[in-house]
mmCIF file of C-alpha atoms and ligand atoms in Angstrom:
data_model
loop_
_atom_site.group_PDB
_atom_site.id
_atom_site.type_symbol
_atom_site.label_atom_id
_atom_site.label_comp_id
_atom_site.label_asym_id
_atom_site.label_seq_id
_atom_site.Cartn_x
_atom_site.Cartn_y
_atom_site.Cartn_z
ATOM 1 C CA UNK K 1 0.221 19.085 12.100
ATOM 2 C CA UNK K 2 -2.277 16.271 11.462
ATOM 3 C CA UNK K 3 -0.625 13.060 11.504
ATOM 4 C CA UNK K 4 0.211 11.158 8.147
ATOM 5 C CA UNK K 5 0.926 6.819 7.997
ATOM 6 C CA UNK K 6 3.913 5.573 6.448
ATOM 7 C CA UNK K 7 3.738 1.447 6.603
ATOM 8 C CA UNK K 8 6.430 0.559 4.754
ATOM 9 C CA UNK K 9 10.028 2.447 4.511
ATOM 10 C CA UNK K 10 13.233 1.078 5.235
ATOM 11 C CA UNK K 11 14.880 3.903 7.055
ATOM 12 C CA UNK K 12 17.774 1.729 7.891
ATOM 13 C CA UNK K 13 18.837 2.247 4.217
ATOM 14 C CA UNK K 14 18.866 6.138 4.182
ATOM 15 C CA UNK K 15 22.575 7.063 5.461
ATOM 16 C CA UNK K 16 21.150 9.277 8.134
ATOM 17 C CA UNK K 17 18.857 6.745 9.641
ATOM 18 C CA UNK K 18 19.036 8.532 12.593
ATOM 19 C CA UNK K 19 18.127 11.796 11.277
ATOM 20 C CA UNK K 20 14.896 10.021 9.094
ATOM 21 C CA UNK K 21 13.668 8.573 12.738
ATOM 22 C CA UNK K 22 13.781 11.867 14.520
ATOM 23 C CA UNK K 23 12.078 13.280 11.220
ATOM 24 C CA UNK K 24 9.070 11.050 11.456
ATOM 25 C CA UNK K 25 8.644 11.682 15.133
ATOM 26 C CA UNK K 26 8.711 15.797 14.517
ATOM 27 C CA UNK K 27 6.499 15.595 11.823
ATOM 28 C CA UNK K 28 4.313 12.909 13.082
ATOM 29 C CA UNK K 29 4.525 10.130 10.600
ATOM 30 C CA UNK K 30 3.467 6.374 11.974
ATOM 31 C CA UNK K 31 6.190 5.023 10.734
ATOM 32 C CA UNK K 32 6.659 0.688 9.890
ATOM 33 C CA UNK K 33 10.547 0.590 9.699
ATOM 34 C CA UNK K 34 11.015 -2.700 7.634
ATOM 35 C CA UNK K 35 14.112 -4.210 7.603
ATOM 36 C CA UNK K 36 15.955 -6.711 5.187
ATOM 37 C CA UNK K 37 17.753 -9.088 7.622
ATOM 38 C CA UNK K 38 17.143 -10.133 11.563
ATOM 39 C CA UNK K 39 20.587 -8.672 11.520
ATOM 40 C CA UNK K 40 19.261 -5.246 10.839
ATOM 41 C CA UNK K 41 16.723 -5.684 13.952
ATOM 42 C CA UNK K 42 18.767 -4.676 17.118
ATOM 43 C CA UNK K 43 20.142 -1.112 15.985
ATOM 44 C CA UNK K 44 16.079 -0.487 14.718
ATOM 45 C CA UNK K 45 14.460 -1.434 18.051
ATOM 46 C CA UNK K 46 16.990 0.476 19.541
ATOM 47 C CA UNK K 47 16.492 3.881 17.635
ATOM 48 C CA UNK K 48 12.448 3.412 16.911
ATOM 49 C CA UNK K 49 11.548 1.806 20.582
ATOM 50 C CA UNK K 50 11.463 4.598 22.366
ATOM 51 C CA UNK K 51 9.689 6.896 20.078
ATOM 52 C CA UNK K 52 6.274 7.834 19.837
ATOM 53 C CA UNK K 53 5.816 7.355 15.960
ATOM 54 C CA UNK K 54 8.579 4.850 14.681
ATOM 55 C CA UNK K 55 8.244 1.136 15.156
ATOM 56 C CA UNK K 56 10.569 -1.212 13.948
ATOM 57 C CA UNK K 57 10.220 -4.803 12.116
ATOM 58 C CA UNK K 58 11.848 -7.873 12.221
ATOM 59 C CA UNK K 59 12.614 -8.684 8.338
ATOM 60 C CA UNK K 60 13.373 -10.979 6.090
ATOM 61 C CA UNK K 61 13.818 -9.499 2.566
ATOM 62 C CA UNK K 62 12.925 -12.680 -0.261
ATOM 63 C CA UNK K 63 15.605 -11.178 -2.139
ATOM 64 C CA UNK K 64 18.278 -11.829 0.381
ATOM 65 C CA UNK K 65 16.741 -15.321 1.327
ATOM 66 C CA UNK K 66 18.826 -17.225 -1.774
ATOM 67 C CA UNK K 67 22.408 -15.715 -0.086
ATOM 68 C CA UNK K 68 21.948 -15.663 3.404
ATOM 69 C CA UNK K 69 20.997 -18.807 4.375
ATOM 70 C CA UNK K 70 21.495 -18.204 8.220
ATOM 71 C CA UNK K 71 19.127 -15.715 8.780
ATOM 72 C CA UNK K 72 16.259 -17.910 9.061
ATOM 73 C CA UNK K 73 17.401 -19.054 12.450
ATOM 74 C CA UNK K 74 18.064 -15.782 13.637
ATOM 75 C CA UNK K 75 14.695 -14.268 12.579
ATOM 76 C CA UNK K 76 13.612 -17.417 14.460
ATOM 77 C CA UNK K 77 14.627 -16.438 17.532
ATOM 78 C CA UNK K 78 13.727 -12.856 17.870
ATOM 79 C CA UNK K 79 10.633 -13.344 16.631
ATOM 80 C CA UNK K 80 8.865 -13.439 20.117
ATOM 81 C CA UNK K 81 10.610 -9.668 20.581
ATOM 82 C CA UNK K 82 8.537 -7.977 17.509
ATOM 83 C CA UNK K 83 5.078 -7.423 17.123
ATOM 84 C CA UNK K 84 5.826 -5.863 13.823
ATOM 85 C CA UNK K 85 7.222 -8.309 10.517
ATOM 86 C CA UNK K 86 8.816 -7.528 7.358
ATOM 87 C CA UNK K 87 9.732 -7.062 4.707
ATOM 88 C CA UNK K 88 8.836 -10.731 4.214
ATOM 89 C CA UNK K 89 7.298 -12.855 1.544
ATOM 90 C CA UNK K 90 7.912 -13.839 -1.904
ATOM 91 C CA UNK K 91 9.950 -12.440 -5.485
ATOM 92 C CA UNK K 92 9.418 -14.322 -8.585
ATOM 93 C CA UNK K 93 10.801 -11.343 -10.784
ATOM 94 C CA UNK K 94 13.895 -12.920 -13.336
ATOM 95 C CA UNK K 95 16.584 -12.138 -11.053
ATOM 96 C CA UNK K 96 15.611 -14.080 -8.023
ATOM 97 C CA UNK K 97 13.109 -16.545 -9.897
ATOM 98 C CA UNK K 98 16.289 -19.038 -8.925
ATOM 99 C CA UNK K 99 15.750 -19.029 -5.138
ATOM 100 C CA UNK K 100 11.965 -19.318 -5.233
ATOM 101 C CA UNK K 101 12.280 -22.896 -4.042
ATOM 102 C CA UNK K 102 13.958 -21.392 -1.364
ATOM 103 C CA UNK K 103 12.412 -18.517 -0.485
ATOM 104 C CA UNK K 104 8.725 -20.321 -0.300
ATOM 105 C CA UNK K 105 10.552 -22.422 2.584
ATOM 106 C CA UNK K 106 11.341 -19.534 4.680
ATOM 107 C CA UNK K 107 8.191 -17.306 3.826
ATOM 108 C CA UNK K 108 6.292 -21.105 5.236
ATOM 109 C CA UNK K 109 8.104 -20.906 8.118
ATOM 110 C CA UNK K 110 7.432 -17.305 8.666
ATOM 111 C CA UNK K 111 3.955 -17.573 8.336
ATOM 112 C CA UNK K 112 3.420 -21.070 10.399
ATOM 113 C CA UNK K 113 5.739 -19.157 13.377
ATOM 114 C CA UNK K 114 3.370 -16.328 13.559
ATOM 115 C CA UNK K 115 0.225 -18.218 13.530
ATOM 116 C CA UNK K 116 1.710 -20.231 16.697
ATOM 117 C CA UNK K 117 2.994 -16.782 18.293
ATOM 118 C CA UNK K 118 -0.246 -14.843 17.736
ATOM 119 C CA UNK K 119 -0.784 -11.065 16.944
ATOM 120 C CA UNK K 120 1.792 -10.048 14.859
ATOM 121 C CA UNK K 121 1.281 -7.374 12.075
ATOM 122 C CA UNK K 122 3.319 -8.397 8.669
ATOM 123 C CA UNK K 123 3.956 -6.426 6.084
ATOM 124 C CA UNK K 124 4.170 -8.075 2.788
ATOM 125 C CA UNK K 125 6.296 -8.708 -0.133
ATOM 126 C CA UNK K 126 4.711 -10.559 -3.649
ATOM 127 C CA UNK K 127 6.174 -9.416 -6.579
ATOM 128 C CA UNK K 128 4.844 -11.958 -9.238
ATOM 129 C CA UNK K 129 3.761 -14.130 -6.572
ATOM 130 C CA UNK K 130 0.501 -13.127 -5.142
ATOM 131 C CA UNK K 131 -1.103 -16.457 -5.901
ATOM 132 C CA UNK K 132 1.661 -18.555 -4.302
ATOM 133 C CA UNK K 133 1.526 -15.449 -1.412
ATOM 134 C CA UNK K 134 -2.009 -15.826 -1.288
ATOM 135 C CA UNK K 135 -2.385 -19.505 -1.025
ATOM 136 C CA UNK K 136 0.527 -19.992 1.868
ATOM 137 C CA UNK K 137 -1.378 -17.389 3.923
ATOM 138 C CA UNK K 138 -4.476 -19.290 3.918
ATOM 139 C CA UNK K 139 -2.989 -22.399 4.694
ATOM 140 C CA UNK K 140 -0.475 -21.055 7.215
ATOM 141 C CA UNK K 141 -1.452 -17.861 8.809
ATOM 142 C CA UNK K 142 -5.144 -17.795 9.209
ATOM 143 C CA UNK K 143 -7.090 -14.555 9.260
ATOM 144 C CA UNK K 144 -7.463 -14.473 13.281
ATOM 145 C CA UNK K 145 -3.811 -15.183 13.811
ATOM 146 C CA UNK K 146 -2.404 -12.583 12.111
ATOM 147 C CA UNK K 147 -2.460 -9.306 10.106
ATOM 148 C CA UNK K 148 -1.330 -8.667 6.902
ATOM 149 C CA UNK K 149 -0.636 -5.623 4.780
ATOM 150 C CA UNK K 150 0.363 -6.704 0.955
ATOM 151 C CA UNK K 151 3.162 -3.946 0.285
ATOM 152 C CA UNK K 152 3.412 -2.564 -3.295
ATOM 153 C CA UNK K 153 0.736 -4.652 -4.317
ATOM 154 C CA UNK K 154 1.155 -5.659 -8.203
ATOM 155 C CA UNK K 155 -1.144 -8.594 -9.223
ATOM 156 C CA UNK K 156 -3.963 -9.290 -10.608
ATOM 157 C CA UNK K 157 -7.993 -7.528 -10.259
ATOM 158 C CA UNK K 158 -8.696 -11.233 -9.444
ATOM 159 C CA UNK K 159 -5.584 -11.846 -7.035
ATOM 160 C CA UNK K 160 -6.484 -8.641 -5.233
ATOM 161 C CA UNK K 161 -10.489 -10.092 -4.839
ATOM 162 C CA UNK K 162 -8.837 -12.783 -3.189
ATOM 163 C CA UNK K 163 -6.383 -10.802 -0.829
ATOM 164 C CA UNK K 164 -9.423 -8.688 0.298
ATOM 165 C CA UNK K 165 -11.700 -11.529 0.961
ATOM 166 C CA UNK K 166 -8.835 -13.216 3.256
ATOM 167 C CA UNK K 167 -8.768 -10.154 4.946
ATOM 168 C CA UNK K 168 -5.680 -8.429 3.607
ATOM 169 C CA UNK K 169 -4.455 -4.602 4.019
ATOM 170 C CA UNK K 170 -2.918 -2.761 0.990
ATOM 171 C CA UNK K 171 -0.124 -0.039 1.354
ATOM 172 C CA UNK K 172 0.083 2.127 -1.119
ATOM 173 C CA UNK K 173 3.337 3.974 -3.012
ATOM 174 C CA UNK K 174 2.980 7.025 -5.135
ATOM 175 C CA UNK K 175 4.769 4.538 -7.718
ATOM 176 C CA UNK K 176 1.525 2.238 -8.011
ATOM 177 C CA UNK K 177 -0.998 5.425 -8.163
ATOM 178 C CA UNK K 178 1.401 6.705 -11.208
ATOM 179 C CA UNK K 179 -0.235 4.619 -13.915
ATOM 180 C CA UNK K 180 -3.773 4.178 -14.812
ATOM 181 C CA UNK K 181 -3.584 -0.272 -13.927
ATOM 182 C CA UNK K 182 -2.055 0.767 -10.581
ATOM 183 C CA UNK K 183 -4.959 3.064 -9.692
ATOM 184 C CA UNK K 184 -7.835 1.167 -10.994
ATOM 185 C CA UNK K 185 -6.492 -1.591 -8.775
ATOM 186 C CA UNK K 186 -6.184 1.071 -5.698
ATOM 187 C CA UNK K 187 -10.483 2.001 -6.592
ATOM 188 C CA UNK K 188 -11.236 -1.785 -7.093
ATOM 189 C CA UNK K 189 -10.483 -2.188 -2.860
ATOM 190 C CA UNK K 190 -12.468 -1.160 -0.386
ATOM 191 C CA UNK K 191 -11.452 1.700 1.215
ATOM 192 C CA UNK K 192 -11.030 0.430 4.797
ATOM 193 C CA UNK K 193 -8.353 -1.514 3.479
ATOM 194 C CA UNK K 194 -6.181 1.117 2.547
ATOM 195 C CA UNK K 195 -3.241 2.280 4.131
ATOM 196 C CA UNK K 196 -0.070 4.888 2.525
ATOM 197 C CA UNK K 197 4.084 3.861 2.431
ATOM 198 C CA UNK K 198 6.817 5.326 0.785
ATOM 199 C CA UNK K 199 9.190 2.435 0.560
ATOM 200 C CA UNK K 200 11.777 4.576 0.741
ATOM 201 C CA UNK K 201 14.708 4.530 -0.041
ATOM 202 C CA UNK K 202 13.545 2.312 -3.396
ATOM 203 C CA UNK K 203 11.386 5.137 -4.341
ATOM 204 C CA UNK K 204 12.158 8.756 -5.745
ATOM 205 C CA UNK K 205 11.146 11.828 -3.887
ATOM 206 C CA UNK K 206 11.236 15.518 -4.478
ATOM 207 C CA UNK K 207 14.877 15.643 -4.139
ATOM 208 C CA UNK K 208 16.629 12.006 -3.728
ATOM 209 C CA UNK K 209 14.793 8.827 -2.076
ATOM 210 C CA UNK K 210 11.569 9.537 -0.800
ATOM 211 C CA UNK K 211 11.071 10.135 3.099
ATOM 212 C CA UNK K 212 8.354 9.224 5.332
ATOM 213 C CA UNK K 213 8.058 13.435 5.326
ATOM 214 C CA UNK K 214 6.866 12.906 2.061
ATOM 215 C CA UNK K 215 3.880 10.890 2.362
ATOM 216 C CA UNK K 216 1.900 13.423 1.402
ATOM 217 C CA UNK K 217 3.132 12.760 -1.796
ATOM 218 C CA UNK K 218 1.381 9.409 -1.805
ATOM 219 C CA UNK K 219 -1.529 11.113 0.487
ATOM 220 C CA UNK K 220 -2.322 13.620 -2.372
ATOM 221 C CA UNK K 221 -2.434 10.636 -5.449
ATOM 222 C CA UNK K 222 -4.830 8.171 -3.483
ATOM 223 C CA UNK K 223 -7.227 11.425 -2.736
ATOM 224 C CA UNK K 224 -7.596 12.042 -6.299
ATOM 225 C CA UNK K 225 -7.659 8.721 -7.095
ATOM 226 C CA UNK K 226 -10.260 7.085 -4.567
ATOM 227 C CA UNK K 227 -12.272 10.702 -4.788
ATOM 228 C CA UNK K 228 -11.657 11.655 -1.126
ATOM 229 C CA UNK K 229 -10.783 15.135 0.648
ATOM 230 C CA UNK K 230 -7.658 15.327 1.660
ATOM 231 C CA UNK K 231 -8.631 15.584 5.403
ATOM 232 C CA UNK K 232 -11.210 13.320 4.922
ATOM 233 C CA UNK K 233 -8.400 10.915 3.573
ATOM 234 C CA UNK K 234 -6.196 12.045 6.927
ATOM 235 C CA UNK K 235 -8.888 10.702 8.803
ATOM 236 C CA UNK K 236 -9.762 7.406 7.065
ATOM 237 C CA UNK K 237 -5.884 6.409 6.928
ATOM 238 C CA UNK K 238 -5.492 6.859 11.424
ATOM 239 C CA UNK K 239 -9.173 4.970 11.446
ATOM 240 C CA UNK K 240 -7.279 2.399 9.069
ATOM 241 C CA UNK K 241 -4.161 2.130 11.316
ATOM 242 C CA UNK K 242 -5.713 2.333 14.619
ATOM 243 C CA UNK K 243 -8.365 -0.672 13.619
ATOM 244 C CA UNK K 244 -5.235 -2.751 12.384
ATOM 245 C CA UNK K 245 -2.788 -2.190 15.113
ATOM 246 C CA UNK K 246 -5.012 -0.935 18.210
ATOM 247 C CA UNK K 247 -4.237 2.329 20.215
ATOM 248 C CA UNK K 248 -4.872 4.938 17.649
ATOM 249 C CA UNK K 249 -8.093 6.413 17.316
ATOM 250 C CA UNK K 250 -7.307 9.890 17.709
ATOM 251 C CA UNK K 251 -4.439 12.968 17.857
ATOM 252 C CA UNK K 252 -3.553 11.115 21.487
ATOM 253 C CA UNK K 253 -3.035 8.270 20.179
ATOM 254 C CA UNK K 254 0.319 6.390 20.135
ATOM 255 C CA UNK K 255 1.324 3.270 17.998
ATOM 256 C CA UNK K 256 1.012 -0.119 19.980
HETATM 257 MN MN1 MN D 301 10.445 -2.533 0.622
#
């Protein structure tokens, strides 16, 4: 069974988390489990540590920022345990355009906290917001400092021109290849910049939300949308992975 890259599903939100990790191990997804809240982070390092496949992320969801106004300060401090971030960022869509103020703040202090701590891979959140995402990476997390993969990406031809020349990653949802503006986005990047998530469970699947099992869901659209095998696709998405997070470069390889 080749192996197939999921970098963005919250598998803490399916009620048999434990089942969905032990799924992505047998079936050999690479697996980002993003969570909402530092909360969230204990019970995922816990399940995903020890597998081969599954790593966790330390979270922060921009539409919890506006209610939970403590989590800050724990992300804060168990930030120097995870090499892996998100969901962070930024959510300008009408209903939580009121904590914008607000969640700006925290997405500033994420960013400036992994600059100082070095090396961490974030995966991104900027619904309606890429500018304002765009523009607090430059300033705060410079390119060397950190990684980032813009999750879901929605804005603009011009907005994603930007994110590609600061160095930016793109995971992709069957949802965005769907429509024709989602794909002609997905062909106007270049394709070392591509990676696949489900963003499960916020996304619908063959039966229910969809699993990291059914990536090749997402694996099949970007083929026939970029113009790529299938295996040649396979292969491009573990070169992709292993050059962003080190220690994959073949069927040995383990995530980092
Ligand atoms: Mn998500």
């Amino acid at each position: 069974m080749t192996p197939t890259v999921d970098f963005h599903c919250h598998l803490d939100l399916f009620p048999d988390f434990e089942a969905v990790v032990a799924e992505c191990e047998a079936r050999r997804v690479y697996t980002l489990a993003v969570t909402t809240t530092p909360y969230a982070w204990q019970r995922n390092q816990d399940l995903c540590a020890p597998t081969r496949y599954v790593r966790p992320a330390l979270g922060l969801h921009p539409q919890l920022v506006g209610q939970r106004p403590r989590d800050l300060d724990r992300w804060l401090a168990l930030l120097p345990e995870a090499r892996y971030i998100g969901e962070v960022g930024l959510d300008a869509s009408p209903a939580h355009f009121s904590s914008l103020d607000r969640q700006k703040a925290v997405f500033t202090s994420v960013l400036q906290e992994c600059s100082v701590q070095g090396g961490k891979v974030l995966s991104v959140h900027s619904v309606r917001t890429a500018t304002i995402v765009l523009d607090l990476m430059e300033e705060f997390l410079p390119g060397s400092n950190g990684a980032v993969v813009l999750h879901w990406f929605s804005g603009s031809a011009r907005e994603a021109r930007r994110a590609v020349e600061l160095g930016c990653m793109f995971s992709v949802n069957a949802r965005m290849l769907a429509g024709e503006r989602g794909r002609s986005l997905v062909r106007s990047l270049p394709v070392d910049r591509l990676l696949t998530e489900t963003d499960g469970p916020f996304t619908e699947g063959i039966d229910g939300p969809m699993r990291p099992r059914e990536v090749g869901t997402t694996l099949r659209r970007l083929a026939e949308c970029i113009g790529y095998e299938e295996h040649q696709l396979h292969e491009l998405l573990l070169r992709n992975l292993g050059g962003l997070v080190g220690g994959i470069g073949s069927d040995q390889g383990v995530l980092v």
